[in-house]
Amino acid sequence: MNNTKFYRLLLKARYDETSLVLVINKIMPMINKYAQDNKKEIDDDLRSILIEYAIKVIKDENFADKLAKD
């Protein structure tokens, strides 16, 4: 298992709101990419859904460990 800074940040993000915001900021480029429509404009509703889903997944107890193993 690779114990990187991002892995440690993911572990903290489950309980620490500041760390959660840092993780979300790190993955925002990917969220924005997948929230684009056919005209390459960002759909704000879809972006909000993706952010909510990311928060749910990050707060999952085993997410950081699953990510580190894969």
PDB file of N, CA, C and O in Angstrom:
ATOM      1  N   MET A   1       0.842  -1.174   0.000  1.00  0.00           N
ATOM      2  CA  MET A   1       0.000   0.000   0.000  1.00  0.00           C
ATOM      3  C   MET A   1       0.887   1.237   0.000  1.00  0.00           C
ATOM      4  O   MET A   1       1.852   1.314   0.750  1.00  0.00           O
ATOM      5  N   ASN A   2       0.531   2.188  -0.848  1.00  0.00           N
ATOM      6  CA  ASN A   2       1.310   3.414  -0.977  1.00  0.00           C
ATOM      7  C   ASN A   2       0.696   4.493  -0.085  1.00  0.00           C
ATOM      8  O   ASN A   2      -0.410   4.957  -0.322  1.00  0.00           O
ATOM      9  N   ASN A   3       1.409   4.909   0.941  1.00  0.00           N
ATOM     10  CA  ASN A   3       0.921   5.880   1.911  1.00  0.00           C
ATOM     11  C   ASN A   3       1.340   7.287   1.478  1.00  0.00           C
ATOM     12  O   ASN A   3       2.286   7.854   2.003  1.00  0.00           O
ATOM     13  N   THR A   4       0.608   7.872   0.531  1.00  0.00           N
ATOM     14  CA  THR A   4       0.930   9.180  -0.015  1.00  0.00           C
ATOM     15  C   THR A   4       0.251  10.292   0.781  1.00  0.00           C
ATOM     16  O   THR A   4      -0.592  10.033   1.647  1.00  0.00           O
ATOM     17  N   LYS A   5       0.600  11.524   0.455  1.00  0.00           N
ATOM     18  CA  LYS A   5      -0.050  12.681   1.087  1.00  0.00           C
ATOM     19  C   LYS A   5      -1.549  12.676   0.794  1.00  0.00           C
ATOM     20  O   LYS A   5      -2.360  12.968   1.673  1.00  0.00           O
ATOM     21  N   PHE A   6      -1.896  12.335  -0.456  1.00  0.00           N
ATOM     22  CA  PHE A   6      -3.309  12.327  -0.822  1.00  0.00           C
ATOM     23  C   PHE A   6      -4.067  11.235  -0.067  1.00  0.00           C
ATOM     24  O   PHE A   6      -5.192  11.453   0.377  1.00  0.00           O
ATOM     25  N   TYR A   7      -3.461  10.090   0.110  1.00  0.00           N
ATOM     26  CA  TYR A   7      -4.077   9.013   0.889  1.00  0.00           C
ATOM     27  C   TYR A   7      -4.351   9.481   2.314  1.00  0.00           C
ATOM     28  O   TYR A   7      -5.446   9.275   2.852  1.00  0.00           O
ATOM     29  N   ARG A   8      -3.365  10.104   2.936  1.00  0.00           N
ATOM     30  CA  ARG A   8      -3.552  10.608   4.305  1.00  0.00           C
ATOM     31  C   ARG A   8      -4.629  11.691   4.350  1.00  0.00           C
ATOM     32  O   ARG A   8      -5.416  11.755   5.297  1.00  0.00           O
ATOM     33  N   LEU A   9      -4.686  12.514   3.300  1.00  0.00           N
ATOM     34  CA  LEU A   9      -5.726  13.542   3.219  1.00  0.00           C
ATOM     35  C   LEU A   9      -7.109  12.906   3.099  1.00  0.00           C
ATOM     36  O   LEU A   9      -8.071  13.359   3.720  1.00  0.00           O
ATOM     37  N   LEU A  10      -7.215  11.840   2.306  1.00  0.00           N
ATOM     38  CA  LEU A  10      -8.487  11.123   2.191  1.00  0.00           C
ATOM     39  C   LEU A  10      -8.927  10.542   3.528  1.00  0.00           C
ATOM     40  O   LEU A  10     -10.111  10.581   3.868  1.00  0.00           O
ATOM     41  N   LEU A  11      -7.990  10.005   4.267  1.00  0.00           N
ATOM     42  CA  LEU A  11      -8.330   9.459   5.588  1.00  0.00           C
ATOM     43  C   LEU A  11      -8.865  10.549   6.512  1.00  0.00           C
ATOM     44  O   LEU A  11      -9.856  10.354   7.217  1.00  0.00           O
ATOM     45  N   LYS A  12      -8.224  11.720   6.502  1.00  0.00           N
ATOM     46  CA  LYS A  12      -8.672  12.842   7.337  1.00  0.00           C
ATOM     47  C   LYS A  12     -10.007  13.404   6.869  1.00  0.00           C
ATOM     48  O   LYS A  12     -10.803  13.887   7.664  1.00  0.00           O
ATOM     49  N   ALA A  13     -10.266  13.330   5.563  1.00  0.00           N
ATOM     50  CA  ALA A  13     -11.461  13.950   4.986  1.00  0.00           C
ATOM     51  C   ALA A  13     -12.752  13.317   5.486  1.00  0.00           C
ATOM     52  O   ALA A  13     -13.804  13.948   5.441  1.00  0.00           O
ATOM     53  N   ARG A  14     -12.668  12.092   5.977  1.00  0.00           N
ATOM     54  CA  ARG A  14     -13.883  11.452   6.501  1.00  0.00           C
ATOM     55  C   ARG A  14     -14.435  12.192   7.705  1.00  0.00           C
ATOM     56  O   ARG A  14     -15.638  12.196   7.938  1.00  0.00           O
ATOM     57  N   TYR A  15     -13.568  12.834   8.477  1.00  0.00           N
ATOM     58  CA  TYR A  15     -13.984  13.467   9.734  1.00  0.00           C
ATOM     59  C   TYR A  15     -13.713  14.964   9.788  1.00  0.00           C
ATOM     60  O   TYR A  15     -14.304  15.647  10.616  1.00  0.00           O
ATOM     61  N   ASP A  16     -12.840  15.462   8.933  1.00  0.00           N
ATOM     62  CA  ASP A  16     -12.408  16.853   8.978  1.00  0.00           C
ATOM     63  C   ASP A  16     -12.913  17.597   7.735  1.00  0.00           C
ATOM     64  O   ASP A  16     -12.558  17.244   6.614  1.00  0.00           O
ATOM     65  N   GLU A  17     -13.744  18.595   7.950  1.00  0.00           N
ATOM     66  CA  GLU A  17     -14.344  19.337   6.843  1.00  0.00           C
ATOM     67  C   GLU A  17     -13.308  20.075   6.001  1.00  0.00           C
ATOM     68  O   GLU A  17     -13.434  20.158   4.783  1.00  0.00           O
ATOM     69  N   THR A  18     -12.274  20.598   6.625  1.00  0.00           N
ATOM     70  CA  THR A  18     -11.227  21.301   5.883  1.00  0.00           C
ATOM     71  C   THR A  18     -10.527  20.345   4.921  1.00  0.00           C
ATOM     72  O   THR A  18     -10.292  20.685   3.763  1.00  0.00           O
ATOM     73  N   SER A  19     -10.229  19.156   5.390  1.00  0.00           N
ATOM     74  CA  SER A  19      -9.601  18.151   4.529  1.00  0.00           C
ATOM     75  C   SER A  19     -10.540  17.728   3.404  1.00  0.00           C
ATOM     76  O   SER A  19     -10.104  17.510   2.273  1.00  0.00           O
ATOM     77  N   LEU A  20     -11.816  17.634   3.715  1.00  0.00           N
ATOM     78  CA  LEU A  20     -12.801  17.278   2.696  1.00  0.00           C
ATOM     79  C   LEU A  20     -12.832  18.324   1.588  1.00  0.00           C
ATOM     80  O   LEU A  20     -12.849  17.995   0.397  1.00  0.00           O
ATOM     81  N   VAL A  21     -12.793  19.581   1.961  1.00  0.00           N
ATOM     82  CA  VAL A  21     -12.775  20.667   0.972  1.00  0.00           C
ATOM     83  C   VAL A  21     -11.509  20.583   0.120  1.00  0.00           C
ATOM     84  O   VAL A  21     -11.565  20.761  -1.107  1.00  0.00           O
ATOM     85  N   LEU A  22     -10.383  20.282   0.739  1.00  0.00           N
ATOM     86  CA  LEU A  22      -9.129  20.146  -0.009  1.00  0.00           C
ATOM     87  C   LEU A  22      -9.214  18.995  -1.025  1.00  0.00           C
ATOM     88  O   LEU A  22      -8.764  19.140  -2.168  1.00  0.00           O
ATOM     89  N   VAL A  23      -9.798  17.879  -0.621  1.00  0.00           N
ATOM     90  CA  VAL A  23      -9.942  16.736  -1.534  1.00  0.00           C
ATOM     91  C   VAL A  23     -10.863  17.109  -2.689  1.00  0.00           C
ATOM     92  O   VAL A  23     -10.555  16.837  -3.856  1.00  0.00           O
ATOM     93  N   ILE A  24     -11.982  17.739  -2.386  1.00  0.00           N
ATOM     94  CA  ILE A  24     -12.930  18.139  -3.439  1.00  0.00           C
ATOM     95  C   ILE A  24     -12.247  19.109  -4.399  1.00  0.00           C
ATOM     96  O   ILE A  24     -12.410  18.998  -5.623  1.00  0.00           O
ATOM     97  N   ASN A  25     -11.479  20.047  -3.873  1.00  0.00           N
ATOM     98  CA  ASN A  25     -10.760  20.980  -4.743  1.00  0.00           C
ATOM     99  C   ASN A  25      -9.772  20.255  -5.653  1.00  0.00           C
ATOM    100  O   ASN A  25      -9.578  20.642  -6.802  1.00  0.00           O
ATOM    101  N   LYS A  26      -9.144  19.205  -5.136  1.00  0.00           N
ATOM    102  CA  LYS A  26      -8.192  18.428  -5.945  1.00  0.00           C
ATOM    103  C   LYS A  26      -8.880  17.698  -7.090  1.00  0.00           C
ATOM    104  O   LYS A  26      -8.295  17.533  -8.156  1.00  0.00           O
ATOM    105  N   ILE A  27     -10.119  17.251  -6.872  1.00  0.00           N
ATOM    106  CA  ILE A  27     -10.811  16.488  -7.916  1.00  0.00           C
ATOM    107  C   ILE A  27     -11.794  17.336  -8.738  1.00  0.00           C
ATOM    108  O   ILE A  27     -12.433  16.811  -9.642  1.00  0.00           O
ATOM    109  N   MET A  28     -11.866  18.636  -8.454  1.00  0.00           N
ATOM    110  CA  MET A  28     -12.780  19.510  -9.199  1.00  0.00           C
ATOM    111  C   MET A  28     -12.539  19.518 -10.710  1.00  0.00           C
ATOM    112  O   MET A  28     -13.506  19.544 -11.477  1.00  0.00           O
ATOM    113  N   PRO A  29     -11.298  19.482 -11.197  1.00  0.00           N
ATOM    114  CA  PRO A  29     -11.131  19.429 -12.659  1.00  0.00           C
ATOM    115  C   PRO A  29     -11.819  18.216 -13.282  1.00  0.00           C
ATOM    116  O   PRO A  29     -12.437  18.323 -14.351  1.00  0.00           O
ATOM    117  N   MET A  30     -11.763  17.082 -12.609  1.00  0.00           N
ATOM    118  CA  MET A  30     -12.422  15.889 -13.123  1.00  0.00           C
ATOM    119  C   MET A  30     -13.946  16.028 -13.029  1.00  0.00           C
ATOM    120  O   MET A  30     -14.672  15.656 -13.957  1.00  0.00           O
ATOM    121  N   ILE A  31     -14.437  16.582 -11.940  1.00  0.00           N
ATOM    122  CA  ILE A  31     -15.875  16.807 -11.790  1.00  0.00           C
ATOM    123  C   ILE A  31     -16.369  17.752 -12.876  1.00  0.00           C
ATOM    124  O   ILE A  31     -17.398  17.499 -13.515  1.00  0.00           O
ATOM    125  N   ASN A  32     -15.641  18.836 -13.100  1.00  0.00           N
ATOM    126  CA  ASN A  32     -16.037  19.782 -14.150  1.00  0.00           C
ATOM    127  C   ASN A  32     -16.027  19.137 -15.529  1.00  0.00           C
ATOM    128  O   ASN A  32     -16.890  19.412 -16.363  1.00  0.00           O
ATOM    129  N   LYS A  33     -15.071  18.276 -15.778  1.00  0.00           N
ATOM    130  CA  LYS A  33     -14.987  17.586 -17.071  1.00  0.00           C
ATOM    131  C   LYS A  33     -16.227  16.734 -17.312  1.00  0.00           C
ATOM    132  O   LYS A  33     -16.812  16.754 -18.401  1.00  0.00           O
ATOM    133  N   TYR A  34     -16.647  15.982 -16.299  1.00  0.00           N
ATOM    134  CA  TYR A  34     -17.797  15.097 -16.456  1.00  0.00           C
ATOM    135  C   TYR A  34     -19.130  15.819 -16.308  1.00  0.00           C
ATOM    136  O   TYR A  34     -20.178  15.225 -16.564  1.00  0.00           O
ATOM    137  N   ALA A  35     -19.115  17.087 -15.922  1.00  0.00           N
ATOM    138  CA  ALA A  35     -20.345  17.867 -15.807  1.00  0.00           C
ATOM    139  C   ALA A  35     -20.624  18.682 -17.066  1.00  0.00           C
ATOM    140  O   ALA A  35     -21.581  19.442 -17.118  1.00  0.00           O
ATOM    141  N   GLN A  36     -19.794  18.519 -18.093  1.00  0.00           N
ATOM    142  CA  GLN A  36     -19.987  19.273 -19.334  1.00  0.00           C
ATOM    143  C   GLN A  36     -21.039  18.605 -20.213  1.00  0.00           C
ATOM    144  O   GLN A  36     -21.125  17.386 -20.285  1.00  0.00           O
ATOM    145  N   ASP A  37     -21.786  19.446 -20.911  1.00  0.00           N
ATOM    146  CA  ASP A  37     -22.756  18.927 -21.877  1.00  0.00           C
ATOM    147  C   ASP A  37     -22.093  18.847 -23.256  1.00  0.00           C
ATOM    148  O   ASP A  37     -20.877  19.025 -23.385  1.00  0.00           O
ATOM    149  N   ASN A  38     -22.883  18.588 -24.282  1.00  0.00           N
ATOM    150  CA  ASN A  38     -22.339  18.434 -25.638  1.00  0.00           C
ATOM    151  C   ASN A  38     -21.687  19.704 -26.173  1.00  0.00           C
ATOM    152  O   ASN A  38     -20.825  19.645 -27.042  1.00  0.00           O
ATOM    153  N   LYS A  39     -22.095  20.845 -25.656  1.00  0.00           N
ATOM    154  CA  LYS A  39     -21.539  22.125 -26.105  1.00  0.00           C
ATOM    155  C   LYS A  39     -20.343  22.553 -25.252  1.00  0.00           C
ATOM    156  O   LYS A  39     -19.895  23.688 -25.325  1.00  0.00           O
ATOM    157  N   LYS A  40     -19.864  21.652 -24.420  1.00  0.00           N
ATOM    158  CA  LYS A  40     -18.719  21.904 -23.529  1.00  0.00           C
ATOM    159  C   LYS A  40     -19.005  22.968 -22.470  1.00  0.00           C
ATOM    160  O   LYS A  40     -18.092  23.610 -21.956  1.00  0.00           O
ATOM    161  N   GLU A  41     -20.271  23.153 -22.154  1.00  0.00           N
ATOM    162  CA  GLU A  41     -20.663  24.062 -21.080  1.00  0.00           C
ATOM    163  C   GLU A  41     -20.955  23.232 -19.837  1.00  0.00           C
ATOM    164  O   GLU A  41     -21.514  22.137 -19.925  1.00  0.00           O
ATOM    165  N   ILE A  42     -20.601  23.762 -18.679  1.00  0.00           N
ATOM    166  CA  ILE A  42     -20.786  23.024 -17.436  1.00  0.00           C
ATOM    167  C   ILE A  42     -22.236  23.109 -16.982  1.00  0.00           C
ATOM    168  O   ILE A  42     -22.811  24.194 -16.886  1.00  0.00           O
ATOM    169  N   ASP A  43     -22.820  21.957 -16.729  1.00  0.00           N
ATOM    170  CA  ASP A  43     -24.171  21.844 -16.193  1.00  0.00           C
ATOM    171  C   ASP A  43     -24.056  21.916 -14.666  1.00  0.00           C
ATOM    172  O   ASP A  43     -23.541  20.993 -14.036  1.00  0.00           O
ATOM    173  N   ASP A  44     -24.516  23.025 -14.090  1.00  0.00           N
ATOM    174  CA  ASP A  44     -24.353  23.240 -12.647  1.00  0.00           C
ATOM    175  C   ASP A  44     -25.096  22.195 -11.808  1.00  0.00           C
ATOM    176  O   ASP A  44     -24.622  21.803 -10.753  1.00  0.00           O
ATOM    177  N   ASP A  45     -26.262  21.756 -12.287  1.00  0.00           N
ATOM    178  CA  ASP A  45     -27.001  20.731 -11.545  1.00  0.00           C
ATOM    179  C   ASP A  45     -26.225  19.421 -11.511  1.00  0.00           C
ATOM    180  O   ASP A  45     -26.107  18.781 -10.463  1.00  0.00           O
ATOM    181  N   LEU A  46     -25.682  19.024 -12.647  1.00  0.00           N
ATOM    182  CA  LEU A  46     -24.902  17.797 -12.708  1.00  0.00           C
ATOM    183  C   LEU A  46     -23.637  17.923 -11.867  1.00  0.00           C
ATOM    184  O   LEU A  46     -23.249  16.985 -11.160  1.00  0.00           O
ATOM    185  N   ARG A  47     -23.006  19.071 -11.906  1.00  0.00           N
ATOM    186  CA  ARG A  47     -21.801  19.284 -11.092  1.00  0.00           C
ATOM    187  C   ARG A  47     -22.136  19.140  -9.609  1.00  0.00           C
ATOM    188  O   ARG A  47     -21.391  18.516  -8.860  1.00  0.00           O
ATOM    189  N   SER A  48     -23.261  19.686  -9.192  1.00  0.00           N
ATOM    190  CA  SER A  48     -23.675  19.558  -7.781  1.00  0.00           C
ATOM    191  C   SER A  48     -23.910  18.101  -7.403  1.00  0.00           C
ATOM    192  O   SER A  48     -23.502  17.657  -6.315  1.00  0.00           O
ATOM    193  N   ILE A  49     -24.537  17.356  -8.294  1.00  0.00           N
ATOM    194  CA  ILE A  49     -24.781  15.932  -8.040  1.00  0.00           C
ATOM    195  C   ILE A  49     -23.459  15.183  -7.920  1.00  0.00           C
ATOM    196  O   ILE A  49     -23.283  14.346  -7.035  1.00  0.00           O
ATOM    197  N   LEU A  50     -22.521  15.481  -8.812  1.00  0.00           N
ATOM    198  CA  LEU A  50     -21.214  14.819  -8.767  1.00  0.00           C
ATOM    199  C   LEU A  50     -20.447  15.155  -7.495  1.00  0.00           C
ATOM    200  O   LEU A  50     -19.789  14.294  -6.910  1.00  0.00           O
ATOM    201  N   ILE A  51     -20.543  16.392  -7.043  1.00  0.00           N
ATOM    202  CA  ILE A  51     -19.880  16.789  -5.796  1.00  0.00           C
ATOM    203  C   ILE A  51     -20.503  16.054  -4.615  1.00  0.00           C
ATOM    204  O   ILE A  51     -19.788  15.532  -3.746  1.00  0.00           O
ATOM    205  N   GLU A  52     -21.832  15.988  -4.578  1.00  0.00           N
ATOM    206  CA  GLU A  52     -22.513  15.266  -3.502  1.00  0.00           C
ATOM    207  C   GLU A  52     -22.104  13.797  -3.482  1.00  0.00           C
ATOM    208  O   GLU A  52     -21.842  13.227  -2.415  1.00  0.00           O
ATOM    209  N   TYR A  53     -22.034  13.193  -4.659  1.00  0.00           N
ATOM    210  CA  TYR A  53     -21.646  11.788  -4.744  1.00  0.00           C
ATOM    211  C   TYR A  53     -20.190  11.604  -4.280  1.00  0.00           C
ATOM    212  O   TYR A  53     -19.887  10.657  -3.549  1.00  0.00           O
ATOM    213  N   ALA A  54     -19.317  12.515  -4.681  1.00  0.00           N
ATOM    214  CA  ALA A  54     -17.918  12.429  -4.268  1.00  0.00           C
ATOM    215  C   ALA A  54     -17.794  12.508  -2.752  1.00  0.00           C
ATOM    216  O   ALA A  54     -17.030  11.745  -2.141  1.00  0.00           O
ATOM    217  N   ILE A  55     -18.539  13.392  -2.136  1.00  0.00           N
ATOM    218  CA  ILE A  55     -18.515  13.520  -0.673  1.00  0.00           C
ATOM    219  C   ILE A  55     -18.994  12.225  -0.026  1.00  0.00           C
ATOM    220  O   ILE A  55     -18.373  11.727   0.922  1.00  0.00           O
ATOM    221  N   LYS A  56     -20.065  11.656  -0.553  1.00  0.00           N
ATOM    222  CA  LYS A  56     -20.592  10.398  -0.017  1.00  0.00           C
ATOM    223  C   LYS A  56     -19.549   9.288  -0.112  1.00  0.00           C
ATOM    224  O   LYS A  56     -19.330   8.542   0.838  1.00  0.00           O
ATOM    225  N   VAL A  57     -18.886   9.182  -1.250  1.00  0.00           N
ATOM    226  CA  VAL A  57     -17.886   8.142  -1.450  1.00  0.00           C
ATOM    227  C   VAL A  57     -16.672   8.369  -0.552  1.00  0.00           C
ATOM    228  O   VAL A  57     -16.144   7.434   0.048  1.00  0.00           O
ATOM    229  N   ILE A  58     -16.226   9.612  -0.443  1.00  0.00           N
ATOM    230  CA  ILE A  58     -15.061   9.924   0.395  1.00  0.00           C
ATOM    231  C   ILE A  58     -15.337   9.594   1.855  1.00  0.00           C
ATOM    232  O   ILE A  58     -14.469   9.104   2.565  1.00  0.00           O
ATOM    233  N   LYS A  59     -16.547   9.831   2.307  1.00  0.00           N
ATOM    234  CA  LYS A  59     -16.891   9.571   3.704  1.00  0.00           C
ATOM    235  C   LYS A  59     -17.117   8.090   3.989  1.00  0.00           C
ATOM    236  O   LYS A  59     -17.236   7.707   5.141  1.00  0.00           O
ATOM    237  N   ASP A  60     -17.160   7.261   2.943  1.00  0.00           N
ATOM    238  CA  ASP A  60     -17.270   5.819   3.136  1.00  0.00           C
ATOM    239  C   ASP A  60     -16.051   5.336   3.919  1.00  0.00           C
ATOM    240  O   ASP A  60     -14.920   5.721   3.631  1.00  0.00           O
ATOM    241  N   GLU A  61     -16.276   4.473   4.883  1.00  0.00           N
ATOM    242  CA  GLU A  61     -15.221   4.069   5.808  1.00  0.00           C
ATOM    243  C   GLU A  61     -14.021   3.430   5.125  1.00  0.00           C
ATOM    244  O   GLU A  61     -12.884   3.639   5.528  1.00  0.00           O
ATOM    245  N   ASN A  62     -14.230   2.659   4.086  1.00  0.00           N
ATOM    246  CA  ASN A  62     -13.135   1.913   3.476  1.00  0.00           C
ATOM    247  C   ASN A  62     -12.646   2.502   2.157  1.00  0.00           C
ATOM    248  O   ASN A  62     -11.825   1.884   1.481  1.00  0.00           O
ATOM    249  N   PHE A  63     -13.115   3.665   1.769  1.00  0.00           N
ATOM    250  CA  PHE A  63     -12.782   4.201   0.451  1.00  0.00           C
ATOM    251  C   PHE A  63     -11.280   4.407   0.264  1.00  0.00           C
ATOM    252  O   PHE A  63     -10.711   3.980  -0.746  1.00  0.00           O
ATOM    253  N   ALA A  64     -10.623   5.038   1.197  1.00  0.00           N
ATOM    254  CA  ALA A  64      -9.186   5.325   1.042  1.00  0.00           C
ATOM    255  C   ALA A  64      -8.391   4.028   0.934  1.00  0.00           C
ATOM    256  O   ALA A  64      -7.474   3.932   0.134  1.00  0.00           O
ATOM    257  N   ASP A  65      -8.765   3.029   1.714  1.00  0.00           N
ATOM    258  CA  ASP A  65      -8.056   1.745   1.660  1.00  0.00           C
ATOM    259  C   ASP A  65      -8.298   1.047   0.318  1.00  0.00           C
ATOM    260  O   ASP A  65      -7.377   0.470  -0.248  1.00  0.00           O
ATOM    261  N   LYS A  66      -9.529   1.085  -0.175  1.00  0.00           N
ATOM    262  CA  LYS A  66      -9.828   0.483  -1.476  1.00  0.00           C
ATOM    263  C   LYS A  66      -9.045   1.167  -2.581  1.00  0.00           C
ATOM    264  O   LYS A  66      -8.516   0.519  -3.474  1.00  0.00           O
ATOM    265  N   LEU A  67      -8.952   2.467  -2.517  1.00  0.00           N
ATOM    266  CA  LEU A  67      -8.223   3.227  -3.524  1.00  0.00           C
ATOM    267  C   LEU A  67      -6.729   2.904  -3.473  1.00  0.00           C
ATOM    268  O   LEU A  67      -6.093   2.761  -4.513  1.00  0.00           O
ATOM    269  N   ALA A  68      -6.190   2.768  -2.300  1.00  0.00           N
ATOM    270  CA  ALA A  68      -4.763   2.480  -2.151  1.00  0.00           C
ATOM    271  C   ALA A  68      -4.414   1.087  -2.654  1.00  0.00           C
ATOM    272  O   ALA A  68      -3.325   0.873  -3.173  1.00  0.00           O
ATOM    273  N   LYS A  69      -5.327   0.139  -2.528  1.00  0.00           N
ATOM    274  CA  LYS A  69      -5.070  -1.229  -2.965  1.00  0.00           C
ATOM    275  C   LYS A  69      -5.132  -1.371  -4.476  1.00  0.00           C
ATOM    276  O   LYS A  69      -4.458  -2.206  -5.049  1.00  0.00           O
ATOM    277  N   ASP A  70      -5.973  -0.558  -5.127  1.00  0.00           N
ATOM    278  CA  ASP A  70      -6.153  -0.676  -6.581  1.00  0.00           C
ATOM    279  C   ASP A  70      -5.143   0.079  -7.343  1.00  0.00           C
ATOM    280  O   ASP A  70      -4.202   0.448  -7.383  1.00  0.00           O
TER     281      ASP A  70
END
